[in-house]
């Protein structure tokens, strides 16, 4: 847990999110590429997917305005083994 008050609040939130995402991926046995490809399908199953996207945009704007410690975030990504991620260019679309 990060307790240093000099670190941006946004940085702490991003690192917690990365760690939680890492745990979810290990538990689900899916790769990050697979999760990203399934994102449209996952969002369609949410009751408030528009609200989630609005909150993510608001968070993005806060990071741009207030800043974040990107060196610390980069180290966390490297520690989680996600540094050289290759993502699919096409999303997986559920056939109905």
PDB file of N, CA and C in Angstrom:
ATOM      1  N   UNK A   1       0.849  -1.179   0.000  1.00  0.00           N
ATOM      2  CA  UNK A   1       0.000   0.000   0.000  1.00  0.00           C
ATOM      3  C   UNK A   1       0.889   1.236   0.000  1.00  0.00           C
ATOM      4  N   UNK A   2       0.540   2.187  -0.804  1.00  0.00           N
ATOM      5  CA  UNK A   2       1.312   3.421  -0.895  1.00  0.00           C
ATOM      6  C   UNK A   2       0.791   4.388   0.154  1.00  0.00           C
ATOM      7  N   UNK A   3       1.675   4.881   1.015  1.00  0.00           N
ATOM      8  CA  UNK A   3       1.266   5.789   2.089  1.00  0.00           C
ATOM      9  C   UNK A   3       1.945   7.147   1.980  1.00  0.00           C
ATOM     10  N   UNK A   4       2.801   7.350   1.006  1.00  0.00           N
ATOM     11  CA  UNK A   4       3.555   8.598   0.872  1.00  0.00           C
ATOM     12  C   UNK A   4       2.621   9.721   0.412  1.00  0.00           C
ATOM     13  N   UNK A   5       2.403  10.756   1.247  1.00  0.00           N
ATOM     14  CA  UNK A   5       1.478  11.825   0.865  1.00  0.00           C
ATOM     15  C   UNK A   5       1.968  12.680  -0.296  1.00  0.00           C
ATOM     16  N   UNK A   6       3.247  12.558  -0.649  1.00  0.00           N
ATOM     17  CA  UNK A   6       3.760  13.353  -1.767  1.00  0.00           C
ATOM     18  C   UNK A   6       3.383  12.756  -3.118  1.00  0.00           C
ATOM     19  N   UNK A   7       2.880  11.523  -3.110  1.00  0.00           N
ATOM     20  CA  UNK A   7       2.481  10.865  -4.355  1.00  0.00           C
ATOM     21  C   UNK A   7       1.065  11.313  -4.710  1.00  0.00           C
ATOM     22  N   UNK A   8       0.846  11.601  -5.970  1.00  0.00           N
ATOM     23  CA  UNK A   8      -0.463  12.044  -6.429  1.00  0.00           C
ATOM     24  C   UNK A   8      -1.544  11.026  -6.077  1.00  0.00           C
ATOM     25  N   UNK A   9      -2.710  11.514  -5.690  1.00  0.00           N
ATOM     26  CA  UNK A   9      -3.843  10.638  -5.400  1.00  0.00           C
ATOM     27  C   UNK A   9      -4.207   9.807  -6.630  1.00  0.00           C
ATOM     28  N   UNK A  10      -4.115  10.410  -7.807  1.00  0.00           N
ATOM     29  CA  UNK A  10      -4.420   9.682  -9.044  1.00  0.00           C
ATOM     30  C   UNK A  10      -3.461   8.519  -9.255  1.00  0.00           C
ATOM     31  N   UNK A  11      -2.208   8.702  -8.879  1.00  0.00           N
ATOM     32  CA  UNK A  11      -1.213   7.639  -9.021  1.00  0.00           C
ATOM     33  C   UNK A  11      -1.591   6.447  -8.151  1.00  0.00           C
ATOM     34  N   UNK A  12      -1.987   6.718  -6.914  1.00  0.00           N
ATOM     35  CA  UNK A  12      -2.381   5.647  -5.997  1.00  0.00           C
ATOM     36  C   UNK A  12      -3.569   4.885  -6.576  1.00  0.00           C
ATOM     37  N   UNK A  13      -4.540   5.607  -7.089  1.00  0.00           N
ATOM     38  CA  UNK A  13      -5.723   4.975  -7.663  1.00  0.00           C
ATOM     39  C   UNK A  13      -5.346   4.091  -8.852  1.00  0.00           C
ATOM     40  N   UNK A  14      -4.484   4.587  -9.721  1.00  0.00           N
ATOM     41  CA  UNK A  14      -4.064   3.811 -10.896  1.00  0.00           C
ATOM     42  C   UNK A  14      -3.313   2.552 -10.468  1.00  0.00           C
ATOM     43  N   UNK A  15      -2.419   2.678  -9.498  1.00  0.00           N
ATOM     44  CA  UNK A  15      -1.653   1.510  -9.048  1.00  0.00           C
ATOM     45  C   UNK A  15      -2.567   0.478  -8.392  1.00  0.00           C
ATOM     46  N   UNK A  16      -3.520   0.920  -7.582  1.00  0.00           N
ATOM     47  CA  UNK A  16      -4.483  -0.019  -6.991  1.00  0.00           C
ATOM     48  C   UNK A  16      -5.277  -0.719  -8.086  1.00  0.00           C
ATOM     49  N   UNK A  17      -5.671   0.031  -9.108  1.00  0.00           N
ATOM     50  CA  UNK A  17      -6.423  -0.555 -10.220  1.00  0.00           C
ATOM     51  C   UNK A  17      -5.584  -1.574 -10.986  1.00  0.00           C
ATOM     52  N   UNK A  18      -4.312  -1.263 -11.203  1.00  0.00           N
ATOM     53  CA  UNK A  18      -3.420  -2.207 -11.884  1.00  0.00           C
ATOM     54  C   UNK A  18      -3.269  -3.496 -11.080  1.00  0.00           C
ATOM     55  N   UNK A  19      -3.098  -3.360  -9.770  1.00  0.00           N
ATOM     56  CA  UNK A  19      -2.940  -4.550  -8.923  1.00  0.00           C
ATOM     57  C   UNK A  19      -4.209  -5.383  -8.903  1.00  0.00           C
ATOM     58  N   UNK A  20      -5.366  -4.725  -8.820  1.00  0.00           N
ATOM     59  CA  UNK A  20      -6.633  -5.452  -8.854  1.00  0.00           C
ATOM     60  C   UNK A  20      -6.811  -6.143 -10.200  1.00  0.00           C
ATOM     61  N   UNK A  21      -6.495  -5.440 -11.280  1.00  0.00           N
ATOM     62  CA  UNK A  21      -6.595  -6.031 -12.620  1.00  0.00           C
ATOM     63  C   UNK A  21      -5.685  -7.243 -12.758  1.00  0.00           C
ATOM     64  N   UNK A  22      -4.493  -7.141 -12.209  1.00  0.00           N
ATOM     65  CA  UNK A  22      -3.550  -8.261 -12.245  1.00  0.00           C
ATOM     66  C   UNK A  22      -4.138  -9.465 -11.514  1.00  0.00           C
ATOM     67  N   UNK A  23      -4.746  -9.225 -10.356  1.00  0.00           N
ATOM     68  CA  UNK A  23      -5.370 -10.308  -9.585  1.00  0.00           C
ATOM     69  C   UNK A  23      -6.521 -10.929 -10.381  1.00  0.00           C
ATOM     70  N   UNK A  24      -7.363 -10.095 -11.003  1.00  0.00           N
ATOM     71  CA  UNK A  24      -8.494 -10.596 -11.788  1.00  0.00           C
ATOM     72  C   UNK A  24      -8.005 -11.455 -12.947  1.00  0.00           C
ATOM     73  N   UNK A  25      -6.967 -11.007 -13.626  1.00  0.00           N
ATOM     74  CA  UNK A  25      -6.441 -11.774 -14.756  1.00  0.00           C
ATOM     75  C   UNK A  25      -5.890 -13.118 -14.302  1.00  0.00           C
ATOM     76  N   UNK A  26      -5.157 -13.136 -13.191  1.00  0.00           N
ATOM     77  CA  UNK A  26      -4.629 -14.413 -12.690  1.00  0.00           C
ATOM     78  C   UNK A  26      -5.760 -15.342 -12.283  1.00  0.00           C
ATOM     79  N   UNK A  27      -6.791 -14.799 -11.643  1.00  0.00           N
ATOM     80  CA  UNK A  27      -7.913 -15.601 -11.173  1.00  0.00           C
ATOM     81  C   UNK A  27      -8.747 -16.134 -12.332  1.00  0.00           C
ATOM     82  N   UNK A  28      -8.961 -15.312 -13.355  1.00  0.00           N
ATOM     83  CA  UNK A  28      -9.812 -15.705 -14.482  1.00  0.00           C
ATOM     84  C   UNK A  28      -9.087 -16.569 -15.507  1.00  0.00           C
ATOM     85  N   UNK A  29      -7.760 -16.596 -15.437  1.00  0.00           N
ATOM     86  CA  UNK A  29      -6.929 -17.347 -16.393  1.00  0.00           C
ATOM     87  C   UNK A  29      -7.022 -16.779 -17.815  1.00  0.00           C
ATOM     88  N   UNK A  30      -7.415 -15.503 -17.929  1.00  0.00           N
ATOM     89  CA  UNK A  30      -7.455 -14.832 -19.230  1.00  0.00           C
ATOM     90  C   UNK A  30      -6.255 -13.911 -19.351  1.00  0.00           C
ATOM     91  N   UNK A  31      -5.836 -13.665 -20.577  1.00  0.00           N
ATOM     92  CA  UNK A  31      -4.742 -12.717 -20.796  1.00  0.00           C
ATOM     93  C   UNK A  31      -5.317 -11.306 -20.875  1.00  0.00           C
ATOM     94  N   UNK A  32      -4.461 -10.321 -20.720  1.00  0.00           N
ATOM     95  CA  UNK A  32      -4.894  -8.935 -20.848  1.00  0.00           C
ATOM     96  C   UNK A  32      -5.434  -8.682 -22.252  1.00  0.00           C
ATOM     97  N   UNK A  33      -4.807  -9.266 -23.255  1.00  0.00           N
ATOM     98  CA  UNK A  33      -5.282  -9.123 -24.639  1.00  0.00           C
ATOM     99  C   UNK A  33      -6.704  -9.658 -24.793  1.00  0.00           C
ATOM    100  N   UNK A  34      -6.979 -10.807 -24.171  1.00  0.00           N
ATOM    101  CA  UNK A  34      -8.326 -11.382 -24.258  1.00  0.00           C
ATOM    102  C   UNK A  34      -9.352 -10.488 -23.571  1.00  0.00           C
ATOM    103  N   UNK A  35      -8.992  -9.968 -22.398  1.00  0.00           N
ATOM    104  CA  UNK A  35      -9.908  -9.085 -21.671  1.00  0.00           C
ATOM    105  C   UNK A  35     -10.209  -7.840 -22.500  1.00  0.00           C
ATOM    106  N   UNK A  36      -9.183  -7.230 -23.092  1.00  0.00           N
ATOM    107  CA  UNK A  36      -9.384  -6.038 -23.916  1.00  0.00           C
ATOM    108  C   UNK A  36     -10.271  -6.369 -25.112  1.00  0.00           C
ATOM    109  N   UNK A  37     -10.067  -7.518 -25.717  1.00  0.00           N
ATOM    110  CA  UNK A  37     -10.878  -7.919 -26.866  1.00  0.00           C
ATOM    111  C   UNK A  37     -12.340  -8.132 -26.476  1.00  0.00           C
ATOM    112  N   UNK A  38     -12.579  -8.612 -25.259  1.00  0.00           N
ATOM    113  CA  UNK A  38     -13.939  -8.850 -24.775  1.00  0.00           C
ATOM    114  C   UNK A  38     -14.585  -7.598 -24.191  1.00  0.00           C
ATOM    115  N   UNK A  39     -13.872  -6.488 -24.114  1.00  0.00           N
ATOM    116  CA  UNK A  39     -14.378  -5.287 -23.465  1.00  0.00           C
ATOM    117  C   UNK A  39     -15.740  -4.825 -23.994  1.00  0.00           C
ATOM    118  N   UNK A  40     -15.961  -4.760 -25.313  1.00  0.00           N
ATOM    119  CA  UNK A  40     -17.301  -4.346 -25.774  1.00  0.00           C
ATOM    120  C   UNK A  40     -18.406  -5.270 -25.260  1.00  0.00           C
ATOM    121  N   UNK A  41     -18.145  -6.571 -25.241  1.00  0.00           N
ATOM    122  CA  UNK A  41     -19.120  -7.535 -24.743  1.00  0.00           C
ATOM    123  C   UNK A  41     -19.346  -7.346 -23.240  1.00  0.00           C
ATOM    124  N   UNK A  42     -18.263  -7.137 -22.487  1.00  0.00           N
ATOM    125  CA  UNK A  42     -18.382  -6.934 -21.042  1.00  0.00           C
ATOM    126  C   UNK A  42     -19.155  -5.656 -20.723  1.00  0.00           C
ATOM    127  N   UNK A  43     -18.873  -4.594 -21.455  1.00  0.00           N
ATOM    128  CA  UNK A  43     -19.580  -3.331 -21.218  1.00  0.00           C
ATOM    129  C   UNK A  43     -21.059  -3.435 -21.551  1.00  0.00           C
ATOM    130  N   UNK A  44     -21.400  -4.226 -22.564  1.00  0.00           N
ATOM    131  CA  UNK A  44     -22.811  -4.365 -22.934  1.00  0.00           C
ATOM    132  C   UNK A  44     -23.604  -5.081 -21.844  1.00  0.00           C
ATOM    133  N   UNK A  45     -22.928  -5.842 -20.994  1.00  0.00           N
ATOM    134  CA  UNK A  45     -23.595  -6.545 -19.906  1.00  0.00           C
ATOM    135  C   UNK A  45     -23.788  -5.707 -18.657  1.00  0.00           C
ATOM    136  N   UNK A  46     -23.213  -4.519 -18.625  1.00  0.00           N
ATOM    137  CA  UNK A  46     -23.363  -3.646 -17.465  1.00  0.00           C
ATOM    138  C   UNK A  46     -24.654  -2.847 -17.564  1.00  0.00           C
ATOM    139  N   UNK A  47     -25.314  -2.655 -16.430  1.00  0.00           N
ATOM    140  CA  UNK A  47     -26.530  -1.842 -16.413  1.00  0.00           C
ATOM    141  C   UNK A  47     -26.219  -0.378 -16.674  1.00  0.00           C
ATOM    142  N   UNK A  48     -25.090   0.067 -16.170  1.00  0.00           N
ATOM    143  CA  UNK A  48     -24.753   1.483 -16.267  1.00  0.00           C
ATOM    144  C   UNK A  48     -23.429   1.668 -17.001  1.00  0.00           C
ATOM    145  N   UNK A  49     -23.306   1.066 -18.177  1.00  0.00           N
ATOM    146  CA  UNK A  49     -22.035   1.151 -18.904  1.00  0.00           C
ATOM    147  C   UNK A  49     -21.718   2.587 -19.320  1.00  0.00           C
ATOM    148  N   UNK A  50     -22.742   3.379 -19.653  1.00  0.00           N
ATOM    149  CA  UNK A  50     -22.495   4.779 -20.014  1.00  0.00           C
ATOM    150  C   UNK A  50     -21.949   5.547 -18.817  1.00  0.00           C
ATOM    151  N   UNK A  51     -22.470   5.238 -17.633  1.00  0.00           N
ATOM    152  CA  UNK A  51     -21.984   5.894 -16.420  1.00  0.00           C
ATOM    153  C   UNK A  51     -20.525   5.530 -16.162  1.00  0.00           C
ATOM    154  N   UNK A  52     -20.165   4.264 -16.391  1.00  0.00           N
ATOM    155  CA  UNK A  52     -18.776   3.834 -16.216  1.00  0.00           C
ATOM    156  C   UNK A  52     -17.853   4.601 -17.160  1.00  0.00           C
ATOM    157  N   UNK A  53     -18.258   4.724 -18.405  1.00  0.00           N
ATOM    158  CA  UNK A  53     -17.428   5.435 -19.384  1.00  0.00           C
ATOM    159  C   UNK A  53     -17.306   6.910 -19.010  1.00  0.00           C
ATOM    160  N   UNK A  54     -18.389   7.519 -18.536  1.00  0.00           N
ATOM    161  CA  UNK A  54     -18.330   8.916 -18.089  1.00  0.00           C
ATOM    162  C   UNK A  54     -17.361   9.077 -16.920  1.00  0.00           C
ATOM    163  N   UNK A  55     -17.407   8.128 -15.966  1.00  0.00           N
ATOM    164  CA  UNK A  55     -16.493   8.200 -14.814  1.00  0.00           C
ATOM    165  C   UNK A  55     -15.050   8.020 -15.251  1.00  0.00           C
ATOM    166  N   UNK A  56     -14.806   7.130 -16.220  1.00  0.00           N
ATOM    167  CA  UNK A  56     -13.444   6.937 -16.727  1.00  0.00           C
ATOM    168  C   UNK A  56     -12.935   8.189 -17.434  1.00  0.00           C
ATOM    169  N   UNK A  57     -13.803   8.833 -18.216  1.00  0.00           N
ATOM    170  CA  UNK A  57     -13.411  10.082 -18.882  1.00  0.00           C
ATOM    171  C   UNK A  57     -13.111  11.170 -17.854  1.00  0.00           C
ATOM    172  N   UNK A  58     -13.933  11.239 -16.809  1.00  0.00           N
ATOM    173  CA  UNK A  58     -13.722  12.231 -15.750  1.00  0.00           C
ATOM    174  C   UNK A  58     -12.386  11.974 -15.052  1.00  0.00           C
ATOM    175  N   UNK A  59     -12.087  10.697 -14.795  1.00  0.00           N
ATOM    176  CA  UNK A  59     -10.808  10.358 -14.165  1.00  0.00           C
ATOM    177  C   UNK A  59      -9.649  10.719 -15.089  1.00  0.00           C
ATOM    178  N   UNK A  60      -9.789  10.422 -16.377  1.00  0.00           N
ATOM    179  CA  UNK A  60      -8.750  10.768 -17.357  1.00  0.00           C
ATOM    180  C   UNK A  60      -8.483  12.266 -17.333  1.00  0.00           C
ATOM    181  N   UNK A  61      -9.554  13.058 -17.322  1.00  0.00           N
ATOM    182  CA  UNK A  61      -9.404  14.514 -17.286  1.00  0.00           C
ATOM    183  C   UNK A  61      -8.712  14.971 -16.003  1.00  0.00           C
ATOM    184  N   UNK A  62      -9.042  14.326 -14.880  1.00  0.00           N
ATOM    185  CA  UNK A  62      -8.405  14.678 -13.605  1.00  0.00           C
ATOM    186  C   UNK A  62      -6.917  14.371 -13.640  1.00  0.00           C
ATOM    187  N   UNK A  63      -6.548  13.247 -14.242  1.00  0.00           N
ATOM    188  CA  UNK A  63      -5.129  12.898 -14.349  1.00  0.00           C
ATOM    189  C   UNK A  63      -4.408  13.919 -15.221  1.00  0.00           C
ATOM    190  N   UNK A  64      -5.038  14.313 -16.323  1.00  0.00           N
ATOM    191  CA  UNK A  64      -4.410  15.320 -17.184  1.00  0.00           C
ATOM    192  C   UNK A  64      -4.252  16.653 -16.463  1.00  0.00           C
ATOM    193  N   UNK A  65      -5.263  17.036 -15.683  1.00  0.00           N
ATOM    194  CA  UNK A  65      -5.239  18.332 -15.008  1.00  0.00           C
ATOM    195  C   UNK A  65      -4.338  18.328 -13.775  1.00  0.00           C
ATOM    196  N   UNK A  66      -4.468  17.305 -12.933  1.00  0.00           N
ATOM    197  CA  UNK A  66      -3.756  17.265 -11.655  1.00  0.00           C
ATOM    198  C   UNK A  66      -2.414  16.555 -11.748  1.00  0.00           C
ATOM    199  N   UNK A  67      -2.257  15.718 -12.767  1.00  0.00           N
ATOM    200  CA  UNK A  67      -1.014  14.985 -12.930  1.00  0.00           C
ATOM    201  C   UNK A  67      -1.012  13.643 -12.229  1.00  0.00           C
ATOM    202  N   UNK A  68       0.019  12.882 -12.487  1.00  0.00           N
ATOM    203  CA  UNK A  68       0.234  11.575 -11.877  1.00  0.00           C
ATOM    204  C   UNK A  68       1.719  11.260 -11.998  1.00  0.00           C
ATOM    205  N   UNK A  69       2.200  10.390 -11.145  1.00  0.00           N
ATOM    206  CA  UNK A  69       3.606   9.994 -11.163  1.00  0.00           C
ATOM    207  C   UNK A  69       3.763   8.830 -12.143  1.00  0.00           C
ATOM    208  N   UNK A  70       4.012   9.155 -13.402  1.00  0.00           N
ATOM    209  CA  UNK A  70       4.060   8.128 -14.438  1.00  0.00           C
ATOM    210  C   UNK A  70       5.281   7.223 -14.320  1.00  0.00           C
ATOM    211  N   UNK A  71       6.353   7.695 -13.694  1.00  0.00           N
ATOM    212  CA  UNK A  71       7.509   6.821 -13.465  1.00  0.00           C
ATOM    213  C   UNK A  71       7.139   5.702 -12.502  1.00  0.00           C
ATOM    214  N   UNK A  72       6.399   6.046 -11.445  1.00  0.00           N
ATOM    215  CA  UNK A  72       5.961   5.038 -10.480  1.00  0.00           C
ATOM    216  C   UNK A  72       4.981   4.060 -11.128  1.00  0.00           C
ATOM    217  N   UNK A  73       4.091   4.575 -11.950  1.00  0.00           N
ATOM    218  CA  UNK A  73       3.134   3.713 -12.650  1.00  0.00           C
ATOM    219  C   UNK A  73       3.870   2.785 -13.615  1.00  0.00           C
ATOM    220  N   UNK A  74       4.862   3.309 -14.321  1.00  0.00           N
ATOM    221  CA  UNK A  74       5.657   2.491 -15.244  1.00  0.00           C
ATOM    222  C   UNK A  74       6.359   1.366 -14.491  1.00  0.00           C
ATOM    223  N   UNK A  75       6.924   1.667 -13.314  1.00  0.00           N
ATOM    224  CA  UNK A  75       7.584   0.627 -12.509  1.00  0.00           C
ATOM    225  C   UNK A  75       6.590  -0.448 -12.093  1.00  0.00           C
ATOM    226  N   UNK A  76       5.381  -0.035 -11.714  1.00  0.00           N
ATOM    227  CA  UNK A  76       4.360  -1.006 -11.318  1.00  0.00           C
ATOM    228  C   UNK A  76       3.985  -1.900 -12.493  1.00  0.00           C
ATOM    229  N   UNK A  77       3.845  -1.319 -13.671  1.00  0.00           N
ATOM    230  CA  UNK A  77       3.529  -2.105 -14.870  1.00  0.00           C
ATOM    231  C   UNK A  77       4.648  -3.103 -15.155  1.00  0.00           C
ATOM    232  N   UNK A  78       5.887  -2.665 -15.015  1.00  0.00           N
ATOM    233  CA  UNK A  78       7.023  -3.571 -15.220  1.00  0.00           C
ATOM    234  C   UNK A  78       7.023  -4.679 -14.167  1.00  0.00           C
ATOM    235  N   UNK A  79       6.726  -4.343 -12.913  1.00  0.00           N
ATOM    236  CA  UNK A  79       6.689  -5.344 -11.843  1.00  0.00           C
ATOM    237  C   UNK A  79       5.601  -6.383 -12.080  1.00  0.00           C
ATOM    238  N   UNK A  80       4.502  -5.966 -12.689  1.00  0.00           N
ATOM    239  CA  UNK A  80       3.412  -6.893 -12.974  1.00  0.00           C
ATOM    240  C   UNK A  80       3.670  -7.711 -14.239  1.00  0.00           C
ATOM    241  N   UNK A  81       4.738  -7.373 -14.967  1.00  0.00           N
ATOM    242  CA  UNK A  81       5.085  -8.123 -16.170  1.00  0.00           C
ATOM    243  C   UNK A  81       4.286  -7.720 -17.388  1.00  0.00           C
ATOM    244  N   UNK A  82       3.757  -6.499 -17.402  1.00  0.00           N
ATOM    245  CA  UNK A  82       2.920  -6.057 -18.505  1.00  0.00           C
ATOM    246  C   UNK A  82       3.654  -5.104 -19.432  1.00  0.00           C
ATOM    247  N   UNK A  83       4.943  -5.004 -19.360  1.00  0.00           N
ATOM    248  CA  UNK A  83       5.678  -3.957 -20.070  1.00  0.00           C
ATOM    249  C   UNK A  83       5.618  -4.094 -21.591  1.00  0.00           C
ATOM    250  N   UNK A  84       5.694  -5.306 -22.103  1.00  0.00           N
ATOM    251  CA  UNK A  84       5.697  -5.510 -23.563  1.00  0.00           C
ATOM    252  C   UNK A  84       4.410  -6.184 -24.021  1.00  0.00           C
ATOM    253  N   UNK A  85       3.291  -5.562 -23.730  1.00  0.00           N
ATOM    254  CA  UNK A  85       1.990  -6.134 -24.063  1.00  0.00           C
ATOM    255  C   UNK A  85       1.719  -5.992 -25.557  1.00  0.00           C
ATOM    256  N   UNK A  86       1.242  -7.057 -26.155  1.00  0.00           N
ATOM    257  CA  UNK A  86       0.799  -7.031 -27.546  1.00  0.00           C
ATOM    258  C   UNK A  86      -0.716  -7.224 -27.529  1.00  0.00           C
ATOM    259  N   UNK A  87      -1.455  -6.224 -27.995  1.00  0.00           N
ATOM    260  CA  UNK A  87      -2.906  -6.306 -27.999  1.00  0.00           C
ATOM    261  C   UNK A  87      -3.418  -6.586 -29.400  1.00  0.00           C
ATOM    262  N   UNK A  88      -4.502  -7.324 -29.458  1.00  0.00           N
ATOM    263  CA  UNK A  88      -5.159  -7.600 -30.730  1.00  0.00           C
ATOM    264  C   UNK A  88      -5.722  -6.301 -31.294  1.00  0.00           C
ATOM    265  N   UNK A  89      -5.725  -6.175 -32.606  1.00  0.00           N
ATOM    266  CA  UNK A  89      -6.266  -4.962 -33.218  1.00  0.00           C
ATOM    267  C   UNK A  89      -7.764  -5.072 -33.460  1.00  0.00           C
ATOM    268  N   UNK A  90      -8.310  -6.281 -33.354  1.00  0.00           N
ATOM    269  CA  UNK A  90      -9.738  -6.478 -33.592  1.00  0.00           C
ATOM    270  C   UNK A  90     -10.413  -6.976 -32.316  1.00  0.00           C
ATOM    271  N   UNK A  91     -11.537  -6.348 -31.913  1.00  0.00           N
ATOM    272  CA  UNK A  91     -12.254  -6.834 -30.732  1.00  0.00           C
ATOM    273  C   UNK A  91     -12.988  -8.132 -31.044  1.00  0.00           C
ATOM    274  N   UNK A  92     -13.214  -8.925 -30.020  1.00  0.00           N
ATOM    275  CA  UNK A  92     -14.013 -10.135 -30.165  1.00  0.00           C
ATOM    276  C   UNK A  92     -15.472  -9.711 -30.049  1.00  0.00           C
ATOM    277  N   UNK A  93     -16.263 -10.011 -31.056  1.00  0.00           N
ATOM    278  CA  UNK A  93     -17.663  -9.601 -31.068  1.00  0.00           C
ATOM    279  C   UNK A  93     -18.528 -10.838 -30.893  1.00  0.00           C
ATOM    280  N   UNK A  94     -19.461 -10.749 -29.952  1.00  0.00           N
ATOM    281  CA  UNK A  94     -20.352 -11.870 -29.679  1.00  0.00           C
ATOM    282  C   UNK A  94     -21.358 -11.999 -30.815  1.00  0.00           C
ATOM    283  N   UNK A  95     -21.445 -13.200 -31.398  1.00  0.00           N
ATOM    284  CA  UNK A  95     -22.441 -13.469 -32.434  1.00  0.00           C
ATOM    285  C   UNK A  95     -23.742 -13.852 -31.763  1.00  0.00           C
ATOM    286  N   UNK A  96     -24.828 -13.257 -32.238  1.00  0.00           N
ATOM    287  CA  UNK A  96     -26.126 -13.576 -31.630  1.00  0.00           C
ATOM    288  C   UNK A  96     -26.913 -14.503 -32.496  1.00  0.00           C
TER     289      UNK A  96
END
